[in-house]
Each structure stands twice: as C-alpha cells, then as structure tokens.
Amino acid sequence: MGSGNDTANAEFLLLGFSEEPALQPLIFGLFLSMYLITVSGNLLIILAVSSDSHLHTPMYFFLSNLSFVDICFTSTTVPKMLWNIQTQSKAITYEGCITQIYFSLLFAMLDICLLTMMAYDRFVAICHPLHYTVIMNPRLCALLLLVSWIISVLNSLLEALMLLRLSFCTDLEIPHFICELNQMVQLTCSDTFLNDIVVYFITVLLGGGSLAGILYSYFKIVSSICRMSSSQGRYKAFSTCVSHLSVVSLFYCTGLGVYLSSGVTHSSQSSAVASVMYTVVTPMLNPFIYSLRNKDIKAALNRFLGMAGITGTIVLRLKTSP
C-alpha cells in the first residue's frame, strides 16, 4: 500500500494474544466474562446513584458519569475482539480501525478529565467544607462535564485526523487485540515526525496537566488532614479519598505501562497485556473499588436490589394469578 488512496481500502489484521486454536475458547470466555462484569458493575453504580436521592451530590454525579464512560470505553474494543474470535476472522477495515482509535481516545480522555474533577471535588470538600455546596453547585458540575466532553472530542478528532494523513505499507498486521494509536503509527510508510510531536504535546498538556492537578489537590488535602486535631476526623476525611486515590493509581499506572511497554521494550506481548489492564481490567475493577469501600454506595445498591427484587416478585405474582 504505497499510496494514501489505496490505504482507505486496506484491511488490517488484529493478531490478538495467540494464534493457537486451542486457546481461543479460553480467551473468548475470559474476555466475555470481564466485559459482562464491567457492564453490569458500572450499570449498577449508575442505577444506584440515579435512584437514591442521598447520592445526588457532585462526587456521585461524577462517579456515575465515570461508570458510563467506562462502559463505553470497554465497548469500543472488546465486542470487536469477541466477534473476531467467534467468526475466526482477524480482519478490521481501515475505517473501523480509525473509528476504534477515535472512540478509545475519546473515552480515555474523558476518564482523565473525570478523575481530575473528582480530585477537585475532594479538595473542596475537605479544604473548604463550609463553602462546598456554594462552590460545587449543579451549574459548575454540568459546566465541568461539558468542558470535559469538548476537550475529549477535540483531542480524539485531532489525533484521528493526524492519522488519516498517513499511508501504510504492505505489512498491515497489528500484533494486538485492538487498533491502538502507537501500533498504527509503527505500520506507516509516511514520516511520523509531526504525529509524534502532536502526541507528545497532548500527553504533556492534557495528561500531565491533569496529573499535576490531581497531585496538587491531594497535596492540599493531606496538608489539611494533618492540621486536623481529631484522629477520628482525620480518618473520616481520608476515607472519603481512598477509593478515588485507588482508581487514579490504577488508571495512571496501567496507562503508563502501555506507553512504557510499547516505547521501551518493543514487545508486542507485553504491550497487549498492558493494554488489557488499561482498557478492560481497570473499568471492571472501578465499581468494586467504589462499592466495597463506600458505605453510601453499598447502602444504595442494597436498597436498589431490594426494590428490584420486590418489583420482580410482584410482577411474577400478577402473571401467575388467575
């Protein structure tokens, strides 16, 4: 594929984890299970928050949006992989690859923005508790969410347009289970200097800026907690941050692992494993992290599941009654 005109008609091959036929059912079952757990777990968080008036606060507003984004993030990659295994086909069209990259970048950036906003929410709640309801009002929360969507859409659109200007060689095999930006750039025959500059600039500006905001928020939070005289107050304040801090650590560590594995080791296997952690495992674990360590979420889930069970029983009795 030497020319850009031919590239639009190209088909890429997603090689996945293994070409061993005996391992395909195991991989299919594993990823199907993780996908169903991810969707059901995050959907339960959304339903619990929306159905419980006690959770109609900024922190849970951002958490429910994070759960929605995690469902979308996983759904951009895993269903296509499952389809390829089921049909024993590794092909994905050029348009399909670009679309997958666009939405993966979109939802990954939204994850970063939401985690940053949740850190800011914790900062205001602990460092300025008397002004929390005034600062974190519904209008500001909606505005922050809107700005996050605008930034994410523009970022992924820029990355996709930069990829469209490249033409690709005859070797169109991607040693991965998804179309990833780094893997696609490595297959091109064009000069990627401008693409690399754009990627590094966006990573430093958006990724680094968000991480700096999170670190600053937690620096101020820790300073504020240390000044508290009551040990019970310190414990209560810190316990509200543990879940978010766990998710942030998991997200950034796995995301950093993707770039280190692809940029340093050049091993397709290690890069694929790191991407699984980043795109599948992290969204799957988020609901467990927030529900297991959060009494409000556990109580809301119990109430929601109890209501669902009562409703199901009533409907069943109405159907069976003469």
XYZ file of C-alpha atoms in Angstrom:
322
model
C 0.000 0.000 0.000
C 2.201 2.748 -1.132
C -0.320 5.498 -1.703
C -2.842 7.213 0.523
C -5.668 6.399 -1.956
C -5.084 2.647 -1.520
C -4.945 2.964 2.260
C -8.669 3.766 2.514
C -9.452 0.316 1.007
C -6.976 -1.548 3.230
C -7.815 -4.221 5.767
C -5.747 -4.629 8.904
C -5.238 -7.899 10.747
C -5.571 -7.926 14.540
C -3.339 -10.823 15.579
C -4.577 -10.831 19.193
C -2.816 -12.676 22.000
C -2.276 -16.077 20.496
C -2.816 -17.873 17.202
C -3.221 -21.252 18.932
C -6.740 -22.563 18.097
C -6.945 -24.396 21.430
C -6.575 -21.140 23.372
C -9.289 -19.206 21.500
C -12.271 -20.555 23.547
C -10.398 -19.747 26.769
C -9.608 -16.185 25.617
C -13.189 -15.722 24.397
C -14.663 -16.896 27.701
C -12.260 -14.789 29.773
C -12.911 -11.551 27.884
C -16.657 -12.158 27.645
C -16.786 -12.634 31.432
C -14.737 -9.481 32.084
C -16.890 -7.483 29.662
C -20.162 -8.613 31.252
C -18.807 -7.882 34.749
C -17.667 -4.429 33.594
C -21.002 -3.508 32.014
C -23.177 -4.911 34.825
C -20.990 -3.477 37.621
C -20.840 0.030 36.182
C -24.527 -0.087 35.245
C -25.398 -0.943 38.843
C -23.404 2.092 40.031
C -25.330 4.349 37.610
C -28.705 2.908 38.667
C -27.867 3.106 42.376
C -26.787 6.759 42.138
C -29.744 7.812 39.998
C -32.333 6.016 42.155
C -31.090 7.253 45.551
C -31.686 10.926 46.369
C -28.993 10.786 49.082
C -26.391 10.278 46.341
C -27.420 13.281 44.249
C -24.184 15.085 45.120
C -21.255 16.285 42.956
C -18.999 13.338 43.900
C -21.571 10.721 42.875
C -22.587 12.760 39.838
C -19.019 12.454 38.560
C -18.839 8.799 39.657
C -21.954 7.851 37.652
C -20.514 9.630 34.609
C -17.228 7.768 35.128
C -19.140 4.479 35.151
C -20.924 5.424 31.921
C -17.616 6.334 30.248
C -16.022 3.061 31.441
C -18.844 1.063 29.816
C -18.344 2.972 26.553
C -14.543 2.677 26.785
C -14.651 -1.119 27.073
C -17.391 -1.408 24.437
C -15.200 0.205 21.771
C -12.732 -2.698 21.809
C -13.926 -5.912 23.483
C -17.041 -6.684 21.334
C -14.967 -6.474 18.125
C -12.358 -8.799 19.630
C -15.060 -11.297 20.679
C -16.617 -11.115 17.215
C -13.256 -11.826 15.562
C -12.667 -14.868 17.784
C -16.186 -16.194 17.217
C -16.017 -15.783 13.418
C -12.339 -16.846 13.280
C -11.557 -13.653 11.404
C -8.793 -11.202 12.294
C -9.708 -8.529 9.770
C -10.757 -4.973 10.551
C -11.266 -2.290 7.918
C -9.256 0.915 7.744
C -12.377 2.917 8.629
C -13.105 0.526 11.501
C -9.590 0.932 12.850
C -9.735 4.738 12.730
C -13.185 4.701 14.375
C -11.958 2.406 17.155
C -8.954 4.641 17.819
C -11.152 7.772 17.821
C -13.591 6.450 20.424
C -10.852 4.821 22.530
C -9.028 8.171 22.767
C -12.318 9.984 23.416
C -13.326 7.858 26.387
C -9.766 7.583 27.750
C -9.538 11.395 27.813
C -12.956 11.612 29.458
C -11.719 9.210 32.145
C -8.762 11.501 32.820
C -10.977 14.607 32.994
C -13.494 12.967 35.319
C -10.798 11.694 37.671
C -9.349 15.220 37.793
C -12.766 16.733 38.581
C -13.329 14.147 41.312
C -9.976 15.116 42.858
C -11.055 18.777 42.773
C -14.356 17.801 44.409
C -12.499 16.077 47.267
C -10.184 19.097 47.587
C -13.129 21.492 48.007
C -14.982 19.119 50.373
C -12.022 18.702 52.751
C -10.167 22.017 52.446
C -13.241 24.290 52.122
C -16.106 22.329 53.743
C -18.177 25.410 54.651
C -18.201 26.625 51.048
C -18.593 23.192 49.426
C -22.247 23.479 48.417
C -21.698 27.001 47.098
C -18.604 26.142 45.035
C -19.668 22.699 43.785
C -23.118 23.784 42.644
C -25.033 21.860 39.919
C -24.260 24.530 37.315
C -20.492 24.228 37.846
C -20.653 20.415 37.758
C -22.564 20.465 34.465
C -20.137 23.042 33.046
C -17.104 20.962 34.047
C -18.654 17.896 32.417
C -19.415 19.837 29.225
C -15.855 21.203 29.033
C -14.517 17.658 29.523
C -16.572 16.394 26.594
C -15.441 19.278 24.368
C -11.765 18.729 25.223
C -12.060 14.962 24.698
C -13.871 15.257 21.353
C -11.381 17.818 20.007
C -8.402 15.771 21.220
C -9.568 12.495 19.646
C -10.597 14.315 16.447
C -7.137 15.865 16.122
C -5.412 12.509 16.713
C -7.664 10.767 14.156
C -7.105 13.476 11.532
C -3.349 13.246 12.068
C -3.594 9.501 11.475
C -5.638 9.961 8.283
C -2.785 11.856 6.614
C -0.532 8.779 6.820
C -0.301 5.999 4.245
C 0.542 2.431 5.171
C 2.877 -0.258 3.889
C 2.016 -3.746 2.653
C 2.507 -5.230 6.132
C -0.840 -4.477 7.801
C -0.612 -6.923 10.710
C -1.206 -5.388 14.145
C 0.265 -7.590 16.932
C -2.547 -6.585 19.231
C -6.214 -7.265 20.013
C -7.227 -3.652 19.292
C -6.269 -0.841 16.934
C -4.006 1.301 19.083
C -2.520 4.629 18.032
C 1.094 3.633 18.697
C 0.736 0.337 16.836
C -0.860 2.061 13.825
C 1.875 4.668 13.585
C 4.520 1.921 13.570
C 2.962 0.416 10.406
C 3.045 3.589 8.322
C 5.402 4.331 5.443
C 4.999 8.093 5.916
C 7.052 10.489 8.007
C 5.598 10.422 11.523
C 7.570 13.339 12.982
C 4.535 15.666 13.111
C 2.350 12.897 14.579
C 4.906 12.215 17.291
C 5.127 15.911 18.159
C 1.335 16.183 18.438
C 1.104 13.040 20.621
C 3.870 14.208 22.967
C 2.404 17.711 23.201
C -1.104 16.440 24.012
C 0.247 13.894 26.501
C 2.210 16.562 28.373
C -0.509 19.234 28.164
C -3.625 17.173 28.950
C -2.281 14.037 30.641
C 0.481 15.804 32.561
C -1.742 18.789 33.380
C -4.484 16.537 34.765
C -1.990 14.534 36.814
C -0.483 17.767 38.174
C -3.970 18.941 39.171
C -4.685 15.666 40.955
C -1.336 15.709 42.781
C -1.821 19.342 43.836
C -5.336 18.579 45.100
C -4.078 15.679 47.196
C -1.120 17.691 48.478
C -3.570 20.285 49.812
C -5.884 17.532 51.115
C -3.069 15.806 53.029
C -1.927 19.163 54.446
C -5.469 19.937 55.576
C -5.938 16.477 57.128
C -2.657 16.755 59.037
C -3.849 20.009 60.612
C -6.992 18.350 62.000
C -6.871 17.878 65.778
C -9.218 14.879 65.928
C -7.889 11.484 64.834
C -11.457 10.412 64.049
C -11.872 13.467 61.817
C -8.601 12.682 60.033
C -9.701 9.099 59.432
C -13.130 10.138 58.156
C -11.661 12.752 55.797
C -9.047 10.382 54.404
C -11.517 7.500 53.997
C -13.559 9.596 51.541
C -10.488 9.819 49.288
C -9.239 6.214 49.399
C -11.493 4.890 46.618
C -10.697 7.751 44.258
C -6.987 7.530 45.019
C -7.051 3.781 44.272
C -8.775 4.327 40.913
C -6.372 7.139 39.960
C -3.345 4.995 40.817
C -4.701 2.033 38.858
C -5.613 4.163 35.827
C -2.351 6.089 35.556
C -0.100 3.123 36.365
C -1.706 0.921 33.695
C -1.798 3.802 31.199
C 1.887 4.465 31.818
C 2.535 0.750 31.409
C 1.056 0.820 27.892
C 3.455 3.520 26.729
C 6.485 2.079 28.517
C 5.868 -1.412 27.147
C 5.416 -0.163 23.565
C 8.091 2.511 23.617
C 10.848 0.838 25.658
C 10.567 -2.936 25.384
C 9.104 -3.088 21.821
C 7.435 -6.340 22.881
C 4.003 -6.837 21.363
C 3.046 -9.349 24.074
C 3.872 -7.029 26.986
C 2.142 -4.139 25.212
C -1.013 -6.226 24.722
C -1.070 -7.279 28.385
C -0.617 -3.651 29.497
C -3.471 -2.592 27.196
C -5.757 -5.237 28.714
C -5.084 -3.755 32.148
C -5.774 -0.268 30.804
C -8.866 -0.888 28.662
C -10.554 -3.871 30.338
C -9.332 -4.601 33.871
C -9.389 -1.013 35.193
C -13.012 -0.297 34.109
C -14.002 -3.695 35.540
C -12.410 -3.007 38.951
C -13.705 0.571 39.395
C -17.220 -0.451 40.588
C -15.725 -2.910 43.088
C -13.303 -0.298 44.448
C -16.076 2.254 44.972
C -18.728 -0.156 46.271
C -16.542 -2.163 48.662
C -15.039 0.887 50.384
C -18.050 3.185 50.288
C -20.905 2.716 52.773
C -23.221 5.078 50.850
C -22.839 3.132 47.594
C -23.274 -0.220 49.373
C -26.423 1.029 51.082
C -27.798 2.423 47.796
C -27.052 -0.835 45.992
C -28.794 -2.845 48.709
C -31.854 -0.592 48.502
C -31.908 -0.718 44.703
C -31.503 -4.505 44.546
C -34.136 -4.887 47.267
C -36.587 -2.722 45.306
C -35.802 -4.652 42.120
C -36.432 -7.954 43.924
C -39.768 -6.757 45.341
C -40.853 -5.430 41.939
C -39.894 -8.705 40.250
C -41.865 -10.709 42.829
C -44.968 -8.544 42.364
C -44.780 -8.837 38.559
C -44.341 -12.619 38.798
C -47.348 -12.967 41.108
C -49.515 -10.834 38.803
C -48.559 -13.033 35.862
C -49.285 -16.288 37.707
C -52.544 -15.114 39.315
C -55.767 -16.190 37.531
